[in-house]
Structure formats: structure tokens, C-alpha cells
């Protein structure tokens, strides 16, 4: 058997055992990545596998590529609406918070390990960033989801704090090796890396969107590869020019993930799978590089440093960073407890070994111990902490059926799955009474395990999944139909929505909560013709019924009004708003699940 054959067999066995162990991790509430790390130790030189692997240069190369792909996927899956909502506190946590964590942990490490403060600061920098991916995997596996603001700040912080930890680590190594001094030169290096990384990330992200949407590839499977190619190009070009490649790939992913792409669902699923594989590879590789006997030697020191990190450094960083903002004590406590360590410390722990930094072996062993301690202690108690602090919400059940438009061209529409909950306006209504906008069709209802082809008299019940086909410009109004009854003034922007003229005024009141004047049993066509002279019932003319402004859009050959544009003027003195599809498409993303 050739060596490569044996390596393939070993890799397949390790992956299979690791994926199987993920079921056990769900039951125990511990991140599955910890089991991959333990599996790597078991297969290592001191384990049953006896595999000797100490090539830190190769390990660093693999870790860097894997980390770039993980951060790129993090940007792809982060909605821009989340970034806008919490960018200020997240930015402080990702910068000042990481510095505070590194300094406090470094002080503790220098005292406990009897090393210089700069060497302790190096260790603190390596473990300074958090990995929210592990947090979400634990909570979701237990059927728990966090409140939206908490989720948003974790997503944005975890994606943007890695460049600061990487910069601090490299900066400490440069100072320890006497290639640079602490001061203005270090600050200039940081600013240069962030600016160049930001320019390349945003610029190449937009270029990638342009190329993906215009190139004509023969196979759908090439589009995820094309997007991955831009990830590698972004990282390589940014680092070549002296920028932060990790910041660049995160920003490029953020741009791509929030723009409409050809074959978008396939791209997202492919890169999610790639990121999961990269995490598995990194933790198994860390296990192979680790020596359990050496971990036992540093256990008591690792416990003390880990305690300082978990109970002092991270809470202090959260309190100071969030001081200018209105966060409750419960949110601060939970965010303090969420400082799980993930893929970044694995890559950073190899830097000192590869560059021959003093005490590199000791720092590596302590970092490995802290990663295992953090993931085990904090990971196993996250669900309990979130529940005790009452920061959880019940996640919506996954759609039992998924429809997808698999097209290599832009399709003028979306397929969206809406869950009809008890407070939804659509609950208990028949399809014909929903007053759906023009260009919106209910394609399928799923009730339990039953598929129901919708008809006009089909009633929607709480718990149903309604799968709709939407034309652009109708999403915001359709969201309102399937959302709980709330104040219309907080929902409707001053834009015009297309609506079928066969809808009655009563349906408008029932579905949208806007009370119109006059007989509610008449259709929009009839109501408009009662108000206008026959020669004025033509496209472009408008009629106002209380807060409703209905503008004729089209008339069929028999003189019946087919569609109207509806806008809602809650201020009686406000002028009639003309149609603005472009403005509507810029509205914040809705919480429904696009497929």
C-alpha cells in the first residue's frame, strides 16, 4: 500500500468517527469540535493511532487556509441588517474588548507561568478572540435560540474580532524577536493592515458579485468554486499588499452574502459545508500536534489562567466595551460567559512554534488546555445560562418541505417559506380572503406531513407552512400578511404596492389593519368606479379611502380594473406617494426563510 493510500484511509476513518461522535456531543451539550480534538489526540503519537505529526509549517499553512474559508463563510451567513443594528458595540468588543482580554490574561499568565509580561501578552492575544459558531451549534442542537440582539452581536463580534487577535499575536512575536518596538510603528502597522484589508475585502467582494452574476458557466457546481476562488484571491492579494487577509475575506463574504447571486442557495450550502470541514480538519490537526502527557504537566497552570480568562478578563472586556450602550445586566452576563475558543487560537498557537519564539512549546500546551477547558466548561453550560437569564426564544420549526429555483440565470422572483403562527394575520383565513399583492401566489401548503394544494377556500391554520412565489416589490407587503397584528404605522413605508382590484375593502381592513371608508363588501374595482367618472377611470388616476390611496395600474379589455397600486397615508395631509420599486428593494431583510 502506498503512503497516500494509507493517509486517505486514516483521514476517512477519522472523519467518520468524528461525525459519529457529534451525536454524543449534542447530548452532552459540548461542542462537537472538542470531540474532534480528542479524536486527534487519540490518533496521535501518544494515542492508539501512533501517528507522528510535528510539521508546524505545514500545520500553519493548512490552518491559515482553513481559517480564511471559515471567516469567509461567516461573512456569507451574516445579514447586513444584523451588522447595522449592533455594529458599534460589536466593533468595540472586537477591538478594545480583545485588547482588554489579552492584557488581563497576559498579566495572569506572566505571574502564573513566571514569564515576562510580553510573553504572557502573547498567550493572552492567542486566546483573545471568541468563536460564536460553537455557541450557536450548542444552542440550536438543544432547540434553543437567542434573542435577536444577542444573536446579532455574537455574529458580528465573532466575525470581526479575529483580525485584532491575529495582529496582537504577530505584534507580540515581532517585539519579542526584536524586529519591532512597541509604539507608533506598531500602531501604523495595525492601521495599514486594517485599511488595506478593508479596501481589498469590500472591493473584491463587489467584483465577485459582478463576475458571478455575469459569467455563464456550463455547470451549477462551478459557481461555489468560483466564489471560493475569490475568497482565496482576496486573502492572497490583501496579504501581499500588507493588509489583513482575514479581515478582507470576512468583508468580501459579507458583501457577497448580502447581494443577490446566481445559484445563491447552492453557493451558501457549499461554503457552509466547506467551513465545517475546515473546522474539523483544524481540530483533528491540533489533536495530532498535542501531547496529552504535556497537557497534564501544565494542567494546574492552565486551570488558573483559564479561570482568569473566563471569570475576569472576558467579563471586564464586556462591561467596559458595552458601557456606552444600553445592555441589561443579563445580556452582559451572558456575553461574558460566551467567550468560547474555536479555530483561531489553533492557528495562532502555531505562530510562536513556527517562528522560534521563546517558551513557544509551553505557550502552545497551555493554549490547547485553555481551548479544551473553555469549550467543555462554558459549552456544557450555555443552554442553562441562556435559559436561566431568560434570553432565549423558541426557534421556529424547520420547514418540512423546501422548494428551490435552481437556475443559472437571474429569476425575477423568490420562493419563500412562511410559518403561520397563532398571532399571524393569515391564521384562520381562507386563501381567497388574504388580499395577496399582485404577483404573489401560494404554491403549496404543508400541514404536518400532509401536502395541500391551495385553493380559494382552503383555510390556513396555525402551524402551517405556506410556500409562496413572490415577484420583486411584493415582499414587504406579503411579510405583513403573515406577521402578527401590530400597529400599521410601524410597518408600512410610504411606498406603493401592487394589488388585485378584485380584493374587497373589507379584506384590506381584515388583513392589513387599515380601516377604509365606505361599504367594505365592495371590491376595489367597484369602489374606485363609484368615486370616479367613467372617463377618469383610467390608469394613473387615484382615489383615496381614508388612509388608503389606490392608483389604477391596469385595466382589462372589458373595462374592469385589474391591478391598483396601494399606498397608505396615515397622515391625512401627506401627498400621494408614487411607486418606488427601487426604494422598496432596499428595505431591511425580513425574518422569513428564503429558499
mmCIF file of C-alpha atoms in Angstrom, residues 112-449:
data_model
loop_
_atom_site.group_PDB
_atom_site.id
_atom_site.type_symbol
_atom_site.label_atom_id
_atom_site.label_comp_id
_atom_site.label_asym_id
_atom_site.label_seq_id
_atom_site.Cartn_x
_atom_site.Cartn_y
_atom_site.Cartn_z
ATOM 1 C CA UNK A 112 1.473 32.018 36.930
ATOM 2 C CA UNK A 113 3.992 30.787 34.338
ATOM 3 C CA UNK A 114 6.794 33.024 35.658
ATOM 4 C CA UNK A 115 7.461 34.522 32.243
ATOM 5 C CA UNK A 116 7.775 38.112 31.029
ATOM 6 C CA UNK A 117 4.682 40.247 30.580
ATOM 7 C CA UNK A 118 5.237 40.357 26.825
ATOM 8 C CA UNK A 119 5.297 36.548 26.646
ATOM 9 C CA UNK A 120 2.159 36.453 28.774
ATOM 10 C CA UNK A 121 0.609 39.064 26.492
ATOM 11 C CA UNK A 122 1.376 36.771 23.554
ATOM 12 C CA UNK A 123 -0.590 33.967 25.194
ATOM 13 C CA UNK A 124 -3.459 36.355 26.008
ATOM 14 C CA UNK A 125 -3.549 37.549 22.391
ATOM 15 C CA UNK A 126 -3.749 33.983 21.089
ATOM 16 C CA UNK A 127 -6.841 33.215 23.188
ATOM 17 C CA UNK A 128 -8.330 36.727 22.983
ATOM 18 C CA UNK A 129 -10.989 36.142 20.306
ATOM 19 C CA UNK A 130 -14.273 34.255 20.620
ATOM 20 C CA UNK A 131 -15.969 31.727 18.360
ATOM 21 C CA UNK A 132 -19.737 32.213 18.208
ATOM 22 C CA UNK A 133 -20.157 29.321 15.756
ATOM 23 C CA UNK A 134 -19.655 26.918 18.653
ATOM 24 C CA UNK A 135 -22.235 28.845 20.693
ATOM 25 C CA UNK A 136 -24.938 28.625 18.051
ATOM 26 C CA UNK A 137 -24.290 24.936 17.357
ATOM 27 C CA UNK A 138 -24.814 24.117 21.043
ATOM 28 C CA UNK A 139 -27.947 26.217 21.471
ATOM 29 C CA UNK A 140 -29.594 25.085 18.237
ATOM 30 C CA UNK A 141 -28.842 21.439 18.910
ATOM 31 C CA UNK A 142 -30.850 21.844 22.095
ATOM 32 C CA UNK A 143 -33.771 23.553 20.364
ATOM 33 C CA UNK A 144 -32.937 26.967 21.840
ATOM 34 C CA UNK A 145 -32.370 30.252 20.044
ATOM 35 C CA UNK A 146 -31.226 33.565 21.470
ATOM 36 C CA UNK A 147 -32.991 36.890 21.289
ATOM 37 C CA UNK A 148 -32.234 38.787 18.097
ATOM 38 C CA UNK A 149 -29.964 41.488 19.552
ATOM 39 C CA UNK A 150 -27.867 38.937 21.437
ATOM 40 C CA UNK A 151 -27.595 36.772 18.334
ATOM 41 C CA UNK A 152 -26.598 39.741 16.174
ATOM 42 C CA UNK A 153 -23.849 40.979 18.466
ATOM 43 C CA UNK A 154 -22.378 37.474 18.739
ATOM 44 C CA UNK A 155 -22.385 37.006 14.964
ATOM 45 C CA UNK A 156 -20.751 40.340 14.206
ATOM 46 C CA UNK A 157 -18.251 40.198 17.074
ATOM 47 C CA UNK A 158 -17.087 36.668 16.272
ATOM 48 C CA UNK A 159 -16.578 37.539 12.620
ATOM 49 C CA UNK A 160 -14.714 40.794 13.217
ATOM 50 C CA UNK A 161 -12.597 40.157 16.336
ATOM 51 C CA UNK A 162 -10.167 37.691 14.756
ATOM 52 C CA UNK A 163 -8.071 40.322 12.894
ATOM 53 C CA UNK A 164 -7.352 42.120 16.178
ATOM 54 C CA UNK A 165 -6.265 38.876 17.894
ATOM 55 C CA UNK A 166 -4.088 38.000 14.893
ATOM 56 C CA UNK A 167 -2.499 41.467 14.844
ATOM 57 C CA UNK A 168 -1.758 41.372 18.585
ATOM 58 C CA UNK A 169 -0.220 37.918 18.261
ATOM 59 C CA UNK A 170 2.035 38.871 15.358
ATOM 60 C CA UNK A 171 2.894 42.183 17.034
ATOM 61 C CA UNK A 172 3.987 40.446 20.237
ATOM 62 C CA UNK A 173 6.115 37.978 18.246
ATOM 63 C CA UNK A 174 7.742 40.825 16.305
ATOM 64 C CA UNK A 175 8.580 42.695 19.515
ATOM 65 C CA UNK A 176 9.876 39.543 21.241
ATOM 66 C CA UNK A 177 12.127 38.826 18.273
ATOM 67 C CA UNK A 178 13.332 42.476 18.421
ATOM 68 C CA UNK A 179 12.233 43.177 14.853
ATOM 69 C CA UNK A 180 9.900 45.935 16.020
ATOM 70 C CA UNK A 181 9.394 48.149 19.044
ATOM 71 C CA UNK A 182 6.190 48.957 20.896
ATOM 72 C CA UNK A 183 4.975 52.391 19.872
ATOM 73 C CA UNK A 184 3.977 54.373 16.835
ATOM 74 C CA UNK A 185 5.439 51.840 14.397
ATOM 75 C CA UNK A 186 3.166 49.114 15.740
ATOM 76 C CA UNK A 187 0.123 51.395 15.561
ATOM 77 C CA UNK A 188 0.938 52.311 11.976
ATOM 78 C CA UNK A 189 1.224 48.618 11.092
ATOM 79 C CA UNK A 190 -2.206 47.923 12.575
ATOM 80 C CA UNK A 191 -3.851 50.862 10.806
ATOM 81 C CA UNK A 192 -2.240 49.923 7.493
ATOM 82 C CA UNK A 193 -3.361 46.286 7.769
ATOM 83 C CA UNK A 194 -6.941 47.234 8.630
ATOM 84 C CA UNK A 195 -7.268 49.850 5.865
ATOM 85 C CA UNK A 196 -5.723 47.686 3.140
ATOM 86 C CA UNK A 197 -7.710 44.642 4.287
ATOM 87 C CA UNK A 198 -10.929 46.666 4.257
ATOM 88 C CA UNK A 199 -10.302 48.082 0.782
ATOM 89 C CA UNK A 200 -9.468 44.702 -0.748
ATOM 90 C CA UNK A 201 -12.327 42.942 1.061
ATOM 91 C CA UNK A 202 -15.054 45.355 0.014
ATOM 92 C CA UNK A 203 -13.627 45.978 -3.451
ATOM 93 C CA UNK A 204 -13.085 42.332 -4.410
ATOM 94 C CA UNK A 205 -16.410 41.408 -2.817
ATOM 95 C CA UNK A 206 -18.227 43.734 -5.216
ATOM 96 C CA UNK A 207 -16.082 42.498 -8.105
ATOM 97 C CA UNK A 208 -17.007 38.912 -7.223
ATOM 98 C CA UNK A 209 -20.723 39.793 -7.279
ATOM 99 C CA UNK A 210 -20.326 41.384 -10.711
ATOM 100 C CA UNK A 211 -18.403 38.407 -12.139
ATOM 101 C CA UNK A 212 -20.643 35.694 -10.649
ATOM 102 C CA UNK A 213 -23.801 37.345 -11.952
ATOM 103 C CA UNK A 214 -22.469 37.882 -15.479
ATOM 104 C CA UNK A 215 -20.304 34.912 -16.275
ATOM 105 C CA UNK A 216 -22.032 32.000 -17.981
ATOM 106 C CA UNK A 217 -20.723 28.689 -16.621
ATOM 107 C CA UNK A 218 -21.804 25.355 -18.007
ATOM 108 C CA UNK A 219 -22.371 23.619 -14.651
ATOM 109 C CA UNK A 220 -24.031 24.890 -11.488
ATOM 110 C CA UNK A 221 -21.343 23.235 -9.378
ATOM 111 C CA UNK A 222 -18.747 25.667 -10.738
ATOM 112 C CA UNK A 223 -20.357 28.695 -9.090
ATOM 113 C CA UNK A 224 -19.399 27.751 -5.490
ATOM 114 C CA UNK A 225 -15.873 27.067 -6.753
ATOM 115 C CA UNK A 226 -15.781 30.480 -8.433
ATOM 116 C CA UNK A 227 -16.866 32.175 -5.212
ATOM 117 C CA UNK A 228 -14.252 30.192 -3.254
ATOM 118 C CA UNK A 229 -11.636 31.301 -5.751
ATOM 119 C CA UNK A 230 -12.447 34.924 -4.992
ATOM 120 C CA UNK A 231 -12.055 34.139 -1.288
ATOM 121 C CA UNK A 232 -8.505 32.878 -1.858
ATOM 122 C CA UNK A 233 -7.699 35.752 -4.231
ATOM 123 C CA UNK A 234 -8.933 38.290 -1.695
ATOM 124 C CA UNK A 235 -6.806 36.812 1.069
ATOM 125 C CA UNK A 236 -3.708 36.472 -1.113
ATOM 126 C CA UNK A 237 -3.848 39.936 -2.690
ATOM 127 C CA UNK A 238 -4.556 41.622 0.651
ATOM 128 C CA UNK A 239 -1.670 39.933 2.483
ATOM 129 C CA UNK A 240 0.678 40.513 -0.477
ATOM 130 C CA UNK A 241 -0.018 44.234 -0.200
ATOM 131 C CA UNK A 242 0.487 44.193 3.578
ATOM 132 C CA UNK A 243 -3.180 44.128 4.599
ATOM 133 C CA UNK A 244 -5.123 41.844 6.915
ATOM 134 C CA UNK A 245 -6.201 38.913 4.769
ATOM 135 C CA UNK A 246 -8.556 37.624 7.445
ATOM 136 C CA UNK A 247 -10.434 40.924 7.666
ATOM 137 C CA UNK A 248 -10.527 41.090 3.864
ATOM 138 C CA UNK A 249 -12.135 37.656 3.401
ATOM 139 C CA UNK A 250 -14.727 38.349 6.108
ATOM 140 C CA UNK A 251 -15.741 41.630 4.454
ATOM 141 C CA UNK A 252 -15.773 40.041 0.998
ATOM 142 C CA UNK A 253 -18.066 37.307 2.323
ATOM 143 C CA UNK A 254 -20.283 39.948 3.933
ATOM 144 C CA UNK A 255 -20.660 41.764 0.593
ATOM 145 C CA UNK A 256 -21.391 38.550 -1.325
ATOM 146 C CA UNK A 257 -23.796 37.179 1.277
ATOM 147 C CA UNK A 258 -25.969 40.285 1.196
ATOM 148 C CA UNK A 259 -26.260 40.597 -2.575
ATOM 149 C CA UNK A 260 -28.415 38.630 -4.963
ATOM 150 C CA UNK A 261 -26.348 35.958 -6.722
ATOM 151 C CA UNK A 262 -26.895 33.386 -9.415
ATOM 152 C CA UNK A 263 -27.350 29.918 -7.837
ATOM 153 C CA UNK A 264 -27.235 31.590 -4.428
ATOM 154 C CA UNK A 265 -28.602 28.737 -2.324
ATOM 155 C CA UNK A 266 -26.117 26.253 -3.782
ATOM 156 C CA UNK A 267 -23.248 28.676 -3.089
ATOM 157 C CA UNK A 268 -24.296 29.172 0.531
ATOM 158 C CA UNK A 269 -24.757 25.467 1.227
ATOM 159 C CA UNK A 270 -21.439 24.558 -0.389
ATOM 160 C CA UNK A 271 -19.438 27.072 1.612
ATOM 161 C CA UNK A 272 -21.187 26.126 4.840
ATOM 162 C CA UNK A 273 -20.059 22.538 4.236
ATOM 163 C CA UNK A 274 -16.516 23.711 3.401
ATOM 164 C CA UNK A 275 -16.343 25.751 6.617
ATOM 165 C CA UNK A 276 -17.499 22.775 8.708
ATOM 166 C CA UNK A 277 -14.895 20.543 7.088
ATOM 167 C CA UNK A 278 -12.194 23.164 7.755
ATOM 168 C CA UNK A 279 -13.120 23.293 11.433
ATOM 169 C CA UNK A 280 -12.955 19.511 11.669
ATOM 170 C CA UNK A 281 -9.557 19.419 9.955
ATOM 171 C CA UNK A 282 -8.137 22.109 12.233
ATOM 172 C CA UNK A 283 -9.231 20.460 15.476
ATOM 173 C CA UNK A 284 -8.099 16.999 14.418
ATOM 174 C CA UNK A 285 -4.770 18.502 13.365
ATOM 175 C CA UNK A 286 -4.447 20.259 16.722
ATOM 176 C CA UNK A 287 -5.093 16.931 18.433
ATOM 177 C CA UNK A 288 -2.336 15.308 16.367
ATOM 178 C CA UNK A 289 0.067 18.103 17.334
ATOM 179 C CA UNK A 290 -0.799 17.817 21.029
ATOM 180 C CA UNK A 291 0.802 15.565 23.618
ATOM 181 C CA UNK A 292 -1.592 14.533 26.435
ATOM 182 C CA UNK A 293 1.337 13.944 28.805
ATOM 183 C CA UNK A 294 2.478 17.544 28.359
ATOM 184 C CA UNK A 295 -1.077 18.804 28.874
ATOM 185 C CA UNK A 296 -1.151 17.078 32.258
ATOM 186 C CA UNK A 297 2.069 18.852 33.192
ATOM 187 C CA UNK A 298 0.533 22.285 32.576
ATOM 188 C CA UNK A 299 -2.954 21.379 33.859
ATOM 189 C CA UNK A 300 -2.889 23.353 37.098
ATOM 190 C CA UNK A 301 -1.335 26.393 35.372
ATOM 191 C CA UNK A 302 -3.863 26.111 32.544
ATOM 192 C CA UNK A 303 -6.700 25.967 35.072
ATOM 193 C CA UNK A 304 -5.573 29.161 36.782
ATOM 194 C CA UNK A 305 -5.020 31.061 33.521
ATOM 195 C CA UNK A 306 -8.300 29.742 32.131
ATOM 196 C CA UNK A 307 -10.114 30.895 35.268
ATOM 197 C CA UNK A 308 -8.595 34.376 34.898
ATOM 198 C CA UNK A 309 -9.680 34.457 31.249
ATOM 199 C CA UNK A 310 -13.218 33.171 31.824
ATOM 200 C CA UNK A 311 -14.109 34.866 35.121
ATOM 201 C CA UNK A 312 -12.090 38.114 34.984
ATOM 202 C CA UNK A 313 -10.742 39.083 31.547
ATOM 203 C CA UNK A 314 -13.800 38.384 29.379
ATOM 204 C CA UNK A 315 -16.364 39.906 31.815
ATOM 205 C CA UNK A 316 -14.203 43.012 32.238
ATOM 206 C CA UNK A 317 -13.886 43.363 28.458
ATOM 207 C CA UNK A 318 -17.671 43.056 28.031
ATOM 208 C CA UNK A 319 -18.516 45.555 30.791
ATOM 209 C CA UNK A 320 -16.050 48.194 29.557
ATOM 210 C CA UNK A 321 -16.883 47.761 25.862
ATOM 211 C CA UNK A 322 -20.654 47.870 26.371
ATOM 212 C CA UNK A 323 -20.625 50.680 28.945
ATOM 213 C CA UNK A 324 -21.763 53.378 26.451
ATOM 214 C CA UNK A 325 -24.726 51.248 25.345
ATOM 215 C CA UNK A 326 -27.961 50.183 26.982
ATOM 216 C CA UNK A 327 -27.480 46.489 27.618
ATOM 217 C CA UNK A 328 -29.174 44.797 30.543
ATOM 218 C CA UNK A 329 -27.111 43.044 33.196
ATOM 219 C CA UNK A 330 -28.494 39.724 31.925
ATOM 220 C CA UNK A 331 -27.163 40.375 28.424
ATOM 221 C CA UNK A 332 -23.774 41.397 29.812
ATOM 222 C CA UNK A 333 -23.564 38.283 31.985
ATOM 223 C CA UNK A 334 -24.388 36.017 29.060
ATOM 224 C CA UNK A 335 -21.997 37.755 26.662
ATOM 225 C CA UNK A 336 -19.311 37.414 29.326
ATOM 226 C CA UNK A 337 -19.929 33.687 29.546
ATOM 227 C CA UNK A 338 -19.938 33.172 25.785
ATOM 228 C CA UNK A 339 -16.181 33.599 25.254
ATOM 229 C CA UNK A 340 -15.703 30.136 23.764
ATOM 230 C CA UNK A 341 -12.471 29.447 21.929
ATOM 231 C CA UNK A 342 -12.530 27.930 18.471
ATOM 232 C CA UNK A 343 -10.464 27.738 15.320
ATOM 233 C CA UNK A 344 -8.457 30.967 15.671
ATOM 234 C CA UNK A 345 -6.355 30.024 18.749
ATOM 235 C CA UNK A 346 -5.391 26.793 16.972
ATOM 236 C CA UNK A 347 -3.802 28.688 14.089
ATOM 237 C CA UNK A 348 -2.302 31.414 16.260
ATOM 238 C CA UNK A 349 -0.762 28.906 18.685
ATOM 239 C CA UNK A 350 1.382 27.625 15.815
ATOM 240 C CA UNK A 351 2.895 31.058 15.084
ATOM 241 C CA UNK A 352 5.351 31.072 18.035
ATOM 242 C CA UNK A 353 6.400 27.475 17.300
ATOM 243 C CA UNK A 354 6.987 28.222 13.636
ATOM 244 C CA UNK A 355 8.931 31.438 14.335
ATOM 245 C CA UNK A 356 11.051 30.039 17.152
ATOM 246 C CA UNK A 357 9.660 32.326 19.850
ATOM 247 C CA UNK A 358 10.987 31.696 23.391
ATOM 248 C CA UNK A 359 8.722 29.468 25.539
ATOM 249 C CA UNK A 360 6.720 28.602 22.387
ATOM 250 C CA UNK A 361 6.211 24.965 23.389
ATOM 251 C CA UNK A 362 4.941 25.923 26.845
ATOM 252 C CA UNK A 363 2.565 28.510 25.392
ATOM 253 C CA UNK A 364 1.240 26.001 22.864
ATOM 254 C CA UNK A 365 0.422 23.409 25.546
ATOM 255 C CA UNK A 366 -1.308 25.989 27.747
ATOM 256 C CA UNK A 367 -3.366 27.286 24.802
ATOM 257 C CA UNK A 368 -4.525 23.763 23.946
ATOM 258 C CA UNK A 369 -5.547 23.206 27.562
ATOM 259 C CA UNK A 370 -7.453 26.519 27.690
ATOM 260 C CA UNK A 371 -9.313 25.753 24.451
ATOM 261 C CA UNK A 372 -10.449 22.387 25.815
ATOM 262 C CA UNK A 373 -11.345 23.906 29.200
ATOM 263 C CA UNK A 374 -13.338 26.780 27.694
ATOM 264 C CA UNK A 375 -15.236 24.596 25.253
ATOM 265 C CA UNK A 376 -16.025 21.986 27.873
ATOM 266 C CA UNK A 377 -16.925 24.216 30.840
ATOM 267 C CA UNK A 378 -18.678 27.057 29.032
ATOM 268 C CA UNK A 379 -20.029 24.923 26.206
ATOM 269 C CA UNK A 380 -21.769 22.454 28.511
ATOM 270 C CA UNK A 381 -23.493 25.264 30.459
ATOM 271 C CA UNK A 382 -24.515 27.657 27.664
ATOM 272 C CA UNK A 383 -28.071 26.392 27.306
ATOM 273 C CA UNK A 384 -28.526 26.505 31.068
ATOM 274 C CA UNK A 385 -27.143 30.059 31.243
ATOM 275 C CA UNK A 386 -29.305 31.327 28.380
ATOM 276 C CA UNK A 387 -32.413 29.765 29.913
ATOM 277 C CA UNK A 388 -31.656 30.984 33.445
ATOM 278 C CA UNK A 389 -31.097 34.549 32.187
ATOM 279 C CA UNK A 390 -34.298 34.354 30.092
ATOM 280 C CA UNK A 391 -32.558 35.374 26.888
ATOM 281 C CA UNK A 392 -33.975 32.559 24.799
ATOM 282 C CA UNK A 393 -36.794 32.353 22.331
ATOM 283 C CA UNK A 394 -38.342 29.222 20.898
ATOM 284 C CA UNK A 395 -36.929 28.707 17.403
ATOM 285 C CA UNK A 396 -39.360 28.345 14.557
ATOM 286 C CA UNK A 397 -39.532 24.762 13.321
ATOM 287 C CA UNK A 398 -37.615 23.991 10.158
ATOM 288 C CA UNK A 399 -39.768 23.857 7.040
ATOM 289 C CA UNK A 400 -40.744 20.235 6.306
ATOM 290 C CA UNK A 401 -40.525 20.916 2.570
ATOM 291 C CA UNK A 402 -38.054 23.070 0.701
ATOM 292 C CA UNK A 403 -38.643 24.344 -2.812
ATOM 293 C CA UNK A 404 -35.810 25.886 -4.733
ATOM 294 C CA UNK A 405 -35.336 27.639 -8.041
ATOM 295 C CA UNK A 406 -32.126 26.115 -9.394
ATOM 296 C CA UNK A 407 -31.222 28.439 -12.206
ATOM 297 C CA UNK A 408 -28.003 29.634 -13.762
ATOM 298 C CA UNK A 409 -29.683 32.917 -14.641
ATOM 299 C CA UNK A 410 -31.435 35.524 -12.549
ATOM 300 C CA UNK A 411 -35.052 34.624 -11.940
ATOM 301 C CA UNK A 412 -37.440 37.507 -11.477
ATOM 302 C CA UNK A 413 -38.835 36.325 -8.162
ATOM 303 C CA UNK A 414 -38.335 34.387 -4.936
ATOM 304 C CA UNK A 415 -39.712 31.307 -3.243
ATOM 305 C CA UNK A 416 -40.316 31.979 0.439
ATOM 306 C CA UNK A 417 -41.481 29.719 3.248
ATOM 307 C CA UNK A 418 -43.686 31.409 5.871
ATOM 308 C CA UNK A 419 -44.650 29.757 9.133
ATOM 309 C CA UNK A 420 -48.252 30.642 10.056
ATOM 310 C CA UNK A 421 -48.206 31.138 13.821
ATOM 311 C CA UNK A 422 -51.169 31.760 16.116
ATOM 312 C CA UNK A 423 -50.782 35.552 16.043
ATOM 313 C CA UNK A 424 -50.347 35.767 12.283
ATOM 314 C CA UNK A 425 -52.919 37.769 10.333
ATOM 315 C CA UNK A 426 -53.202 34.860 7.932
ATOM 316 C CA UNK A 427 -54.156 32.311 10.609
ATOM 317 C CA UNK A 428 -57.753 31.143 10.168
ATOM 318 C CA UNK A 429 -58.190 32.952 6.841
ATOM 319 C CA UNK A 430 -59.105 31.375 3.535
ATOM 320 C CA UNK A 431 -56.683 31.835 0.664
ATOM 321 C CA UNK A 432 -59.170 33.929 -1.314
ATOM 322 C CA UNK A 433 -59.527 36.377 1.588
ATOM 323 C CA UNK A 434 -55.805 37.077 2.110
ATOM 324 C CA UNK A 435 -55.686 40.140 -0.177
ATOM 325 C CA UNK A 436 -52.354 38.987 -1.558
ATOM 326 C CA UNK A 437 -50.462 41.543 -3.647
ATOM 327 C CA UNK A 438 -50.423 41.162 -7.411
ATOM 328 C CA UNK A 439 -47.613 38.811 -8.373
ATOM 329 C CA UNK A 440 -47.885 36.658 -5.218
ATOM 330 C CA UNK A 441 -49.129 33.064 -5.353
ATOM 331 C CA UNK A 442 -49.361 30.427 -2.638
ATOM 332 C CA UNK A 443 -47.743 27.442 -4.351
ATOM 333 C CA UNK A 444 -48.100 24.888 -1.575
ATOM 334 C CA UNK A 445 -49.309 24.412 1.996
ATOM 335 C CA UNK A 446 -47.609 21.903 4.284
ATOM 336 C CA UNK A 447 -49.557 20.779 7.353
ATOM 337 C CA UNK A 448 -47.601 18.268 9.397
ATOM 338 C CA UNK A 449 -46.651 15.586 6.891
#
